Coordinates of C-alpha atoms in Angstrom, one line a residue:
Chain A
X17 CA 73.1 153.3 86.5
X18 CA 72.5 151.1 89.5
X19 CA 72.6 147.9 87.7
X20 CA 75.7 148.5 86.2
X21 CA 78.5 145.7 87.3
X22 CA 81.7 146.6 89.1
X23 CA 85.5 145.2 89.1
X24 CA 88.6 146.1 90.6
X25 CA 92.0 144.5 90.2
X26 CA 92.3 144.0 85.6
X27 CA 95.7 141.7 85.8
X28 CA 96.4 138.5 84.2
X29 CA 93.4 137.1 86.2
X30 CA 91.1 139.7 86.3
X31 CA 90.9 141.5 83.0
X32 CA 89.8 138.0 81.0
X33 CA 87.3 137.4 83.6
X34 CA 85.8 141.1 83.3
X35 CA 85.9 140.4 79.5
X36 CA 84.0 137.5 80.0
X37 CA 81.1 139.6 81.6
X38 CA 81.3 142.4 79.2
X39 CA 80.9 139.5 76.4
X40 CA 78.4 138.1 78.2
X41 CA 76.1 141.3 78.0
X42 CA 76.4 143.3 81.4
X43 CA 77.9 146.4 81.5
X44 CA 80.6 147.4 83.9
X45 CA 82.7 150.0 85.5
X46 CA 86.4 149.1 86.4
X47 CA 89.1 150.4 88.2
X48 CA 92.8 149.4 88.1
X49 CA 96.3 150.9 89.9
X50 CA 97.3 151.2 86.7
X51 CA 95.7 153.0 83.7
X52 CA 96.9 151.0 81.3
X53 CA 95.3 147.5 82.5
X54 CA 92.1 149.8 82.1
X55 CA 92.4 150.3 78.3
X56 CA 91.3 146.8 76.8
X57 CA 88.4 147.0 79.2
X58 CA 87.1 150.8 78.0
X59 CA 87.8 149.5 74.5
X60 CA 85.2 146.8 74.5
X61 CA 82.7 148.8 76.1
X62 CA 83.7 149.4 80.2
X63 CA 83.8 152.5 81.7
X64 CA 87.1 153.4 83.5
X65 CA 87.0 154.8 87.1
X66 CA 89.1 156.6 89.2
X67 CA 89.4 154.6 92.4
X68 CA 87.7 152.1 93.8
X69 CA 84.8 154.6 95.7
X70 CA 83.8 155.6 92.3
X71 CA 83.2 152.2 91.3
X72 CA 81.0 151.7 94.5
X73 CA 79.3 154.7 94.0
X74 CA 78.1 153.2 90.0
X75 CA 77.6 149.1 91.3
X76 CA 74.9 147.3 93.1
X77 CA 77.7 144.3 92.4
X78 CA 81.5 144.5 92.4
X79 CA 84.1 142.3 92.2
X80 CA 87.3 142.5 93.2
X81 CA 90.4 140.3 92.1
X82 CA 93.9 141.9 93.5
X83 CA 97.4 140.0 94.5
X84 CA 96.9 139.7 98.5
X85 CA 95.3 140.2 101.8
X86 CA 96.7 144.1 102.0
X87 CA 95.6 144.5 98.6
X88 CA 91.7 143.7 99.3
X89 CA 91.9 145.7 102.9
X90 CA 93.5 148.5 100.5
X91 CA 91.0 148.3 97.6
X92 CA 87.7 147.7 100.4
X93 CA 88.5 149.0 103.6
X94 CA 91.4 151.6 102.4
X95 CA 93.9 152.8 105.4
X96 CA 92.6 156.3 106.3
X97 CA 89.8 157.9 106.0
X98 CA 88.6 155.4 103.3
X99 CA 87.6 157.6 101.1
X100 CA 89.0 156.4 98.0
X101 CA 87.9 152.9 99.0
X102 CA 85.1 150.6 97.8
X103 CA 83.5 151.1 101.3
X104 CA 83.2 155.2 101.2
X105 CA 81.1 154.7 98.3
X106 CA 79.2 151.4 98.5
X107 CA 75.3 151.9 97.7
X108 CA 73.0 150.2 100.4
X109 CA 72.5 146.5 99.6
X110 CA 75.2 146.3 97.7
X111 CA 77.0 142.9 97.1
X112 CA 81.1 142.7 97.2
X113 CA 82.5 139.8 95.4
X114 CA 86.2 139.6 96.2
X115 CA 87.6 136.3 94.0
X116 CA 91.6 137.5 95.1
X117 CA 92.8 134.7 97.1
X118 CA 93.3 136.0 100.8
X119 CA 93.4 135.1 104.7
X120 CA 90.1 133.5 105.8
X121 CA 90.2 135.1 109.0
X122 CA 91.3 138.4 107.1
X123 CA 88.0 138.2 105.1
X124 CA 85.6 137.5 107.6
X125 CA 87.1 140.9 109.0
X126 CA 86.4 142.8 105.6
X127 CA 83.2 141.2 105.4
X128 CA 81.9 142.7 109.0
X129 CA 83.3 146.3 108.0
X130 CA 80.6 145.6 104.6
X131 CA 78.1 144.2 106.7
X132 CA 78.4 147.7 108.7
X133 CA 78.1 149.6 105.8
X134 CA 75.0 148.0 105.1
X135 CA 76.4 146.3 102.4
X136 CA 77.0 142.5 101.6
X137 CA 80.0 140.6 100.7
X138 CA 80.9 137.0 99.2
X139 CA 84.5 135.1 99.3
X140 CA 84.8 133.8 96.2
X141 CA 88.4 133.1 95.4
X142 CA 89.1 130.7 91.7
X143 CA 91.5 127.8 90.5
X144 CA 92.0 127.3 87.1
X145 CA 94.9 130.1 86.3
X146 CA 94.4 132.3 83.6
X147 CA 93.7 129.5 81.0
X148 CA 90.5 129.4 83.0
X149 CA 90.0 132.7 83.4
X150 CA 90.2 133.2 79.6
X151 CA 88.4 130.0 79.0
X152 CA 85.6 131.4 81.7
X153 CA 86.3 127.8 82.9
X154 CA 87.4 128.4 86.5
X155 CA 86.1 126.7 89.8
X156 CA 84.9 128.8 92.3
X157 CA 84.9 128.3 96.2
X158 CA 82.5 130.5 97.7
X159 CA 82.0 131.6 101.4
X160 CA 78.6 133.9 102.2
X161 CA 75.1 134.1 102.7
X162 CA 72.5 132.2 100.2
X163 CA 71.1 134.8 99.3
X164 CA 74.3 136.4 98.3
X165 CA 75.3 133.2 96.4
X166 CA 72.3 133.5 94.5
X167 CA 72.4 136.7 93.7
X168 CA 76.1 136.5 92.4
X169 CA 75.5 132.9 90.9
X170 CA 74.7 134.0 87.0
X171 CA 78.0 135.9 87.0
X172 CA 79.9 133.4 88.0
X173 CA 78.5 130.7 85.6
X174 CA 80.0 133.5 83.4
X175 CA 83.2 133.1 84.8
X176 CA 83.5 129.9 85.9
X177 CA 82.1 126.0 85.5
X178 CA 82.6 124.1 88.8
X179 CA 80.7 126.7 91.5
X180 CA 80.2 126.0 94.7
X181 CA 78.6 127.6 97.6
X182 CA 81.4 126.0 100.7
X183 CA 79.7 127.8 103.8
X184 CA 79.6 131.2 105.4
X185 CA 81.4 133.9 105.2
X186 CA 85.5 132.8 104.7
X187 CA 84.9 129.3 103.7
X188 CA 85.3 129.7 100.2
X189 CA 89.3 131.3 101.2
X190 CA 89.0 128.2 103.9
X191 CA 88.4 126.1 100.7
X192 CA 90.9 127.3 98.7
X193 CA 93.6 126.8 101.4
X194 CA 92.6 122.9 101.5
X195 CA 92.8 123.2 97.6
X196 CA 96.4 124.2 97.6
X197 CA 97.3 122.3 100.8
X198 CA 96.2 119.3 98.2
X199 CA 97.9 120.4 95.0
X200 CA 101.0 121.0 96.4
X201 CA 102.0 117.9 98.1
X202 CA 100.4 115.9 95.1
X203 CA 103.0 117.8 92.9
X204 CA 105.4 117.0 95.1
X205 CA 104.9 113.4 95.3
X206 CA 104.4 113.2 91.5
X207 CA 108.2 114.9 91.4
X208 CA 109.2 112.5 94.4
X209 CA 107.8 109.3 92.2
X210 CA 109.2 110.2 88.8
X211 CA 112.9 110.9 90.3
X212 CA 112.9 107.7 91.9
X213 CA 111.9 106.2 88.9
X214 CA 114.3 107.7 86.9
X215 CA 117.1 107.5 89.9
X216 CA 116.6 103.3 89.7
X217 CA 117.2 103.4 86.1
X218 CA 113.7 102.9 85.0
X219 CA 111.7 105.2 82.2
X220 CA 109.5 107.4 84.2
X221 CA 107.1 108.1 81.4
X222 CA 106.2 104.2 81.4
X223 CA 105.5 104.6 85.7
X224 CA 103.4 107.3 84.9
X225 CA 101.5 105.6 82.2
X226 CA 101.1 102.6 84.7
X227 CA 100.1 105.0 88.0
X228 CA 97.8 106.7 86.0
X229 CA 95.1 103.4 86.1
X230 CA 95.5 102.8 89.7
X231 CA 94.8 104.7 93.3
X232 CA 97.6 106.7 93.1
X233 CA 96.4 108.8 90.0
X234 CA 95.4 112.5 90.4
X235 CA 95.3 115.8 88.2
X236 CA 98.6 116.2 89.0
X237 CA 100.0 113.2 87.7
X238 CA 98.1 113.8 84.6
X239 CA 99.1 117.2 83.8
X240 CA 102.0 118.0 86.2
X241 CA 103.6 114.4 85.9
X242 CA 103.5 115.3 82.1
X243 CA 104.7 118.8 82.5
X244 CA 107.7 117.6 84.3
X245 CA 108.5 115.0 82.0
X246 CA 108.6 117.3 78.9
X247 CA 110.3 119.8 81.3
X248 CA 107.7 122.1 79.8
X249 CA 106.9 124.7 82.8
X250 CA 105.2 127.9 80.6
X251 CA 102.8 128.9 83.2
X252 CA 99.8 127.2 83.8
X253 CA 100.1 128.5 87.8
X254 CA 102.7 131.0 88.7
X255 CA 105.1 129.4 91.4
X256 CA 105.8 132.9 92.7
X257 CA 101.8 133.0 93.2
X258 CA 102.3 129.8 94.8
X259 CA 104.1 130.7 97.0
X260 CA 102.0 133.4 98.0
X261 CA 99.0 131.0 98.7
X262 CA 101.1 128.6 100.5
X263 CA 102.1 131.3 103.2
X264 CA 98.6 131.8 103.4
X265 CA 97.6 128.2 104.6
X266 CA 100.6 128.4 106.7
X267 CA 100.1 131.6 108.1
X268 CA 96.1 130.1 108.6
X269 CA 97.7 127.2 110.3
X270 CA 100.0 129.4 112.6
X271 CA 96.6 131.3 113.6
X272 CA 94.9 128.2 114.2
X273 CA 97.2 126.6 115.7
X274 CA 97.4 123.2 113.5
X275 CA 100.6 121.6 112.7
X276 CA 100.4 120.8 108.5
X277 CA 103.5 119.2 108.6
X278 CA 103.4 117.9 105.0
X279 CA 102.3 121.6 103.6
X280 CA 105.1 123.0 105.4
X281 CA 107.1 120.8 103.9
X282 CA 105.9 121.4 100.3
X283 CA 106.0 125.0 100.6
X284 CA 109.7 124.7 101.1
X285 CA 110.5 123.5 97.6
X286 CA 108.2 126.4 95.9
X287 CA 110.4 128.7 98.1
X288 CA 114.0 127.3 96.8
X289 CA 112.3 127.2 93.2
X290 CA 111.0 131.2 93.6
X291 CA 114.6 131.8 95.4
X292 CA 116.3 130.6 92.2
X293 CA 114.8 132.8 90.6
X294 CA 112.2 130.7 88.8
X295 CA 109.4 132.5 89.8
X296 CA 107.9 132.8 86.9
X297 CA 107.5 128.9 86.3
X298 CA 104.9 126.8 86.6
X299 CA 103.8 125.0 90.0
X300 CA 105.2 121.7 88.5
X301 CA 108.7 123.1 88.5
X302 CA 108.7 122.2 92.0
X303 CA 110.1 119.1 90.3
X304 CA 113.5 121.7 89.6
X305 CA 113.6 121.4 93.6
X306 CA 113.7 118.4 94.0
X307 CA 116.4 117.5 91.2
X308 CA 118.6 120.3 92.5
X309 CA 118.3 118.8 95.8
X310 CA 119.9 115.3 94.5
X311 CA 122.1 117.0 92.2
X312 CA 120.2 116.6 88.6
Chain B
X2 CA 102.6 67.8 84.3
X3 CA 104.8 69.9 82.8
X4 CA 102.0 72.7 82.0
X5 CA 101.2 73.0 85.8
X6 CA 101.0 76.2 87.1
X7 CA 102.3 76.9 90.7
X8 CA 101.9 79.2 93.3
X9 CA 103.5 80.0 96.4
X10 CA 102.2 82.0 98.9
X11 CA 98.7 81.8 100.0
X12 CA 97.6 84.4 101.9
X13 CA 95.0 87.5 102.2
X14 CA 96.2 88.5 98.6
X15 CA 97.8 84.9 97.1
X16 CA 94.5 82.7 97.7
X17 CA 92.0 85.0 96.3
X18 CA 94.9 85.5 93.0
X19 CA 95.2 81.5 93.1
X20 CA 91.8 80.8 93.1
X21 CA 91.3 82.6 89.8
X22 CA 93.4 80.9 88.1
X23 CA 91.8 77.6 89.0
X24 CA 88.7 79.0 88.1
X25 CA 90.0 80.1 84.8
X26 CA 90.6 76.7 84.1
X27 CA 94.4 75.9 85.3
X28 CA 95.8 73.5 86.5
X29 CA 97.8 74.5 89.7
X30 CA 100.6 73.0 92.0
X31 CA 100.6 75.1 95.0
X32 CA 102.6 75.3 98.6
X33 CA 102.4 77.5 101.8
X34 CA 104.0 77.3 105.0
X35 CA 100.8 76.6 106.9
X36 CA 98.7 73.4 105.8
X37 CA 95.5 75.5 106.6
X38 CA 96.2 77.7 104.0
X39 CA 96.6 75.3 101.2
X40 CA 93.0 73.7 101.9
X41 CA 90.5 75.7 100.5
X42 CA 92.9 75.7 97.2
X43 CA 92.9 72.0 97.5
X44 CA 89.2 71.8 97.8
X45 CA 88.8 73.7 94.2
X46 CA 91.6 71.2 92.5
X47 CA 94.6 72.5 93.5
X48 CA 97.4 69.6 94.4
X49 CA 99.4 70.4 97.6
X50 CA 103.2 70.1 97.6
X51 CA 105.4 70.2 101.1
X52 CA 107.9 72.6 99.5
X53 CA 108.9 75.6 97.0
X54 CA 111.2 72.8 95.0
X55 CA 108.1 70.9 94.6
X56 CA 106.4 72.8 92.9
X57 CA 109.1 73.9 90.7
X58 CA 109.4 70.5 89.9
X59 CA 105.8 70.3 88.7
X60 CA 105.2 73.2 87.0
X61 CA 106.7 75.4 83.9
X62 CA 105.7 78.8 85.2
X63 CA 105.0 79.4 89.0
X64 CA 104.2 82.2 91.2
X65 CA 105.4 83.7 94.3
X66 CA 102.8 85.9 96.8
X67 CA 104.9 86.6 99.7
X68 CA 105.1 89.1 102.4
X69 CA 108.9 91.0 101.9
X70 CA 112.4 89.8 100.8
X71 CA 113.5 87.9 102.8
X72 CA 110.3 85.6 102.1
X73 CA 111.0 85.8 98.5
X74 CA 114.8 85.0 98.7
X75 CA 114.0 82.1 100.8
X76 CA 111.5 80.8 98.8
X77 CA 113.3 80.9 95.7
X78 CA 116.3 80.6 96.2
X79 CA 116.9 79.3 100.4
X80 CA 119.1 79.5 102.6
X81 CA 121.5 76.8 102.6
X82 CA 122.4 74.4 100.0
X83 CA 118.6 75.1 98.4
X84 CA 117.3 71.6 98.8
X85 CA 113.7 73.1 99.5
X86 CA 114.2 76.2 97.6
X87 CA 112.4 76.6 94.1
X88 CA 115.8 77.1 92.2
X89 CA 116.5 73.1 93.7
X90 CA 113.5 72.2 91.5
X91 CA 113.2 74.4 88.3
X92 CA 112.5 73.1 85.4
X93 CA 114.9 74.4 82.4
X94 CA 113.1 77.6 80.5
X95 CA 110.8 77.9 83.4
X96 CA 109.4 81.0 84.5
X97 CA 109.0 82.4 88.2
X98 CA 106.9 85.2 88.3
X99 CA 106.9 87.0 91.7
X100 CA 103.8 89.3 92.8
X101 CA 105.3 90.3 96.0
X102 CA 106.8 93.7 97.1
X103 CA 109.9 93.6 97.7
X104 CA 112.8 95.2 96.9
X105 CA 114.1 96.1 93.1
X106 CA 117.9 95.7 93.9
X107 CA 117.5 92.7 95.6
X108 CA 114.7 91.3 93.1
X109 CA 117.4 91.7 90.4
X110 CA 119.9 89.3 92.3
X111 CA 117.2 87.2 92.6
X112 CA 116.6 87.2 89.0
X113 CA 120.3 86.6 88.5
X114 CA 120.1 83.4 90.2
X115 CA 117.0 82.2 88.5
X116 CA 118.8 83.1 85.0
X117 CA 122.1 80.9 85.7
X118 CA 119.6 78.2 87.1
X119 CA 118.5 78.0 82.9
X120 CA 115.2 79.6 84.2
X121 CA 114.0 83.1 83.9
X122 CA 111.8 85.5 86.1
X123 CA 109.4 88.6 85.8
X124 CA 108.6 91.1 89.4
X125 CA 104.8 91.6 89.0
X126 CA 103.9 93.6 92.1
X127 CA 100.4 94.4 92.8
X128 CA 98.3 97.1 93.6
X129 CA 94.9 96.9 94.3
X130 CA 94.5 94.8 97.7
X131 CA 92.3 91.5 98.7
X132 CA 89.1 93.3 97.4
X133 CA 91.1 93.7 94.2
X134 CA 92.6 90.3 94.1
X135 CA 89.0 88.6 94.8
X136 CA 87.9 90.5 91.9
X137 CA 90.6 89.6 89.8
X138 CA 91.2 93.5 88.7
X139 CA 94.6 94.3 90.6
X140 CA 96.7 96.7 89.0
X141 CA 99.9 94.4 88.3
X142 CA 103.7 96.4 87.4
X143 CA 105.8 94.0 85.5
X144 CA 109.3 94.0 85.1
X145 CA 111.2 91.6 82.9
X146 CA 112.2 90.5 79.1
X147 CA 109.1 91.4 76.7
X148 CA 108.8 87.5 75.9
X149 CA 108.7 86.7 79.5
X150 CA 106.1 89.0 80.1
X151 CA 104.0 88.1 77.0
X152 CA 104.5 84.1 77.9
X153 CA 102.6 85.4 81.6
X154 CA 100.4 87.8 80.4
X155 CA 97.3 85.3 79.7
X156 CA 97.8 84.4 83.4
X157 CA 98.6 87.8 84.2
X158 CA 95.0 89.1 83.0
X159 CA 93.4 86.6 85.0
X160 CA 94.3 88.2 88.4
X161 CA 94.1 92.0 87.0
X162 CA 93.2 94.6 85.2
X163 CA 95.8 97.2 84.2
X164 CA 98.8 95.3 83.7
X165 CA 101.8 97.3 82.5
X166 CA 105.2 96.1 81.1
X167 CA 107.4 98.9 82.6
X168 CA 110.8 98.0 81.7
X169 CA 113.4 95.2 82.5
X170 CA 114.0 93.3 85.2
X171 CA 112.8 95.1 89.0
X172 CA 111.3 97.9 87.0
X173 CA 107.8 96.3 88.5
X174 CA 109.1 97.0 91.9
X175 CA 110.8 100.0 91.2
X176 CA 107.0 101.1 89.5
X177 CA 105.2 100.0 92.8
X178 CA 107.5 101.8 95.3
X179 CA 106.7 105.0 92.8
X180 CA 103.0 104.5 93.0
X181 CA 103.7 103.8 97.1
X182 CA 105.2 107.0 96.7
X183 CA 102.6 109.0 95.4
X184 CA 99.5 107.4 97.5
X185 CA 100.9 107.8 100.4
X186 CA 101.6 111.5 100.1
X187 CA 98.3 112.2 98.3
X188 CA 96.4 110.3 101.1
X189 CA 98.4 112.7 103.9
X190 CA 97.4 115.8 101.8
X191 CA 93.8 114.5 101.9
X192 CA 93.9 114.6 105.4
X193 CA 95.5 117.9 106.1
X194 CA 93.1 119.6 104.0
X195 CA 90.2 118.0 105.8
X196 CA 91.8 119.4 109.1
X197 CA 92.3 122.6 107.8
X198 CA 88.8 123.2 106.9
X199 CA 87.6 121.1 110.4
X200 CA 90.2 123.4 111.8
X201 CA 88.9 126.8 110.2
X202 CA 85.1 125.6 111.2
X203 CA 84.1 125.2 107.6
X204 CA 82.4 121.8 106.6
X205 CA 84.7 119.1 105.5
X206 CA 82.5 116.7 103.3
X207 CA 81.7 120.5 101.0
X208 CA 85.4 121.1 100.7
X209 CA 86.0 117.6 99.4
X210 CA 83.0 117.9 96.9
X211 CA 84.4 121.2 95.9
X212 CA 87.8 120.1 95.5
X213 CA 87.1 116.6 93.6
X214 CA 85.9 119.4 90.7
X215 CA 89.2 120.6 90.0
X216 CA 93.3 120.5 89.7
X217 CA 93.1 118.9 93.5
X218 CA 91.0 115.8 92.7
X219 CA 92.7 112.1 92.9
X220 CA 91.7 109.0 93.5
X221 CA 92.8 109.8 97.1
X222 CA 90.5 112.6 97.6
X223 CA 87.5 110.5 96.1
X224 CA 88.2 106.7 98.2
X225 CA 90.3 108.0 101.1
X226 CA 89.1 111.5 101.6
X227 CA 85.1 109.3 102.0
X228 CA 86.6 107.0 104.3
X229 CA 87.9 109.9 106.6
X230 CA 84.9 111.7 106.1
X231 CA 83.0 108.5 107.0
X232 CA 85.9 107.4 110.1
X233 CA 85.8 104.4 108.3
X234 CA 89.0 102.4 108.1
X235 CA 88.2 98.7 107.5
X236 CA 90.5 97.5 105.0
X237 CA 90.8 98.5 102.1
X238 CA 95.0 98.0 102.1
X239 CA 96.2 97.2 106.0
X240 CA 98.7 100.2 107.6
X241 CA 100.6 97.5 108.3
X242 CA 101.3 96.1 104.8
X243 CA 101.5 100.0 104.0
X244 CA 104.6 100.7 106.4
X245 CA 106.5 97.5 105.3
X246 CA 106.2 98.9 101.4
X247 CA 106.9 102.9 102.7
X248 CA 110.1 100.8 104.4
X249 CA 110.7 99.5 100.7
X250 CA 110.7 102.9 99.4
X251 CA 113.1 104.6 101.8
X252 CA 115.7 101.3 102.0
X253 CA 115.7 102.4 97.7
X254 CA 115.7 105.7 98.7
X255 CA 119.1 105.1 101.0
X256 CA 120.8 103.0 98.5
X257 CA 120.1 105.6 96.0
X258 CA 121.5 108.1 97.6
X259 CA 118.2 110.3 96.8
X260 CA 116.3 112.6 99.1
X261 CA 112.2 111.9 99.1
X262 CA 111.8 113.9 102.3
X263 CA 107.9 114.0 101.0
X264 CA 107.5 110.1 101.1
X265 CA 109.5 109.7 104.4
X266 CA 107.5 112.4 106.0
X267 CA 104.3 110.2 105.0
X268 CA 105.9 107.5 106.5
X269 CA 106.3 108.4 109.6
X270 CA 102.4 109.3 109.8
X271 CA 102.3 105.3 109.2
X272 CA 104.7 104.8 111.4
X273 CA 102.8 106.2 114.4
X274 CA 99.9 104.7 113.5
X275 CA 101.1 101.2 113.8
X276 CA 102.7 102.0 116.7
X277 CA 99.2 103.3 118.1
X278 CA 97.9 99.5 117.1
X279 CA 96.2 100.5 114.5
X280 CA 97.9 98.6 112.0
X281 CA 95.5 96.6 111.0
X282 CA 93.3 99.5 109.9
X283 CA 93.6 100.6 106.1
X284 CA 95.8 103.5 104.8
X285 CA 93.2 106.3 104.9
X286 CA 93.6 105.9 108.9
X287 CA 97.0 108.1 108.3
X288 CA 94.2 110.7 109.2
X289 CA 94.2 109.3 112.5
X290 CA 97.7 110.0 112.7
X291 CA 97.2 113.7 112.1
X292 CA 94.7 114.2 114.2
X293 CA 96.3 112.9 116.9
X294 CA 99.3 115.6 116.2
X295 CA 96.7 117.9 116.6
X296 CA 94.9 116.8 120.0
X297 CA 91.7 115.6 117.7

């Protein structure tokens, strides 16, 4: 049973994408907090373990996909003895895939503890939101060896569509940092650029339309600009996950000691939005921020 | 001569936009301040006039190519009794079409004037820059009545490319300070995530390739995100030309009464990099900005 594919962590991100691999022909063992999230997994075919050791124990591949940095260290490392974790029953030469969006610095920790364990592990943390997930259309940002990436590269082309191998160990949660630090201040400006079009008295959709052919055009305007024209925010992106990733890069920047000003100041109108209870939104609500804040 | 075509202003962006025209075949009537600057245009055909009313005397539709408002007001309209002034020499039913960036509020008193002069006027901002206006394929944001626009639009698509009739009168100004808006944000998020990954050890030009795959791509990451990559910063769209329309954007801003704490947070990146002399160094240098925040 060596060969037989591991995952841990079946929510709204990870039960498509463990779908995807039992469609695609491998067979897996899973593991989730909660039994339930298990079911739709043993029903096409998975086999449902206990904890995340007994997962190990079955895997010469896992993946993992949880919420947050003490969620992988949890799931990996565990906080005692380890002996429900992934480590107290990893097989020698195993590979660890976790695609949860973490800390850089926090994985290249995890990663070291593997390494000791005579084990192997990938960062390989996804955009695309559960449309992509579902779709198997996700990009993925991976830090690790080559040989790791190679190994772990025909499950990701199940997975995902835009792949790429970033760098070593933590570069692919690096990457994904510089991916929100982008997306969120592009939202933000496409909010900023519609309210002052609207604010002068001038129909927003029509700026759109004309920014859309120039240098100021981005995925954002496309989607998110229309998003927050139809004041259609059905997730899409979770702001409350956002959020999360956004005290990630600043958290990263506080380690490093860089000044992000502009992220900083991005991640302040996810927080008002999550803080109004609008978690739940998409990441172009942001725009609900920024009308609030002048009153609309 | 009454089918003359005039233009004022012959600058970086106004000579290459003139030049066009006479090379499509018009005739043109054209003025500057500085002699030197009318020569090359007189040297394809052009006839040289000694002031604005001149050529408004000559010519049934006429543009303006000036640097900020106060250029634009005293070219149209003057200072004193108007004796030099274009409204001093307007022909009835002519049209002024003016391709500068300036301000919407004050390009609607502007347009005020011109209408109780028996003329009428459209705000056709640019975007794009010289290598754009050589090329004739400038983005161009027109504001104005729909027969205005369609009477300039032959003219119009001799200069650009993606020309968009946003709404009435300084809706074209009010369409560029938007798009100033969005680049200038999107070019600062460029940078940060560049400086994240430089900052986290993890190869810069990789991240960009990975993000250009996915929600984070814009033009931005593709043109400016190479040029910091590349340190290269030869115009391109001068920092100087960049703070004056940012300066546009937050004057609106303050009449408004609307916060775009993202867009004056950009500008002050600008801001320091003028005041570093290197204003005449294109937008993407904001990066130069951040790294000097951050000792790089």
């Amino acid at each position: 049973m060596t060969d037989k594919i591991g995952f841990i962590g079946l929510g709204i991100m990870g039960r498509p994408m463990a779908l995807n691999l039992i469609n695609a022909g491998y067979g897996l063992v899973v593991h989730a907090r909660r039994k339930e999230s298990m079911e739709p997994l043993v029903a096409a075919g998975a086999t449902a373990c206990t904890s995340p050791a007994a997962v190990a124990r079955q895997a010469s591949m896992l993946f993992t996909m949880v919420s947050d940095t003490p969620d992988v260290e949890q799931v990996i490392l565990g906080d005692d003895m380890a002996s429900n974790a992934v480590i107290a029953g990893l097989q020698p030469g195993a590979l660890v895939v976790d695609m949860s969006t973490i800390s850089a610095s926090a994985t290249r920790i995890i990663a070291e503890r593997v390494r000791s364990a005579g084990a192997e592990m990938l960062d390989a943390p996804v955009s695309g939101g559960d449309v992509g997930a579902i779709a198997g259309t996700l990009s993925i940002m991976v830090g690790g060896s080559a040989s790791a990436f190679e190994r772990a590269r025909p499950l990701l082309e199940v997975m995902g569509k835009n792949i790429v191998h970033v760098g070593d160990c933590g570069a692919g949660q690096v990457c994904k940092a510089c991916n929100q630090v982008l997306i969120s201040q592009t939202i933000a400006a496409v909010g900023e650029a519609l309210l002052l079009a609207e604010a002068s008295g001038v129909d927003a959709a029509k700026v759109r339309e004309a920014l859309l052919g120039g240098f100021a055009n981005s995925r954002a305007l496309e989607i998110h600009g229309q998003r927050m024209l139809d004041q259609q925010y059905q997730p899409g992106f979770k702001s409350v996950l956002f959020q999360k990733d956004l005290r990630l890069v600043l958290e990263a920047a506080h380690e490093l000691g860089l000044a992000l000003p502009g992220a900083a100041q991005a991640a302040q109108l996810v927080n008002a939005l999550v803080g109004q209870d609008n978690g739940e939104l998409d990441s172009a609500a942001m725009f609900l921020s920024q009308r609030r804040l002048n009153g609309l």
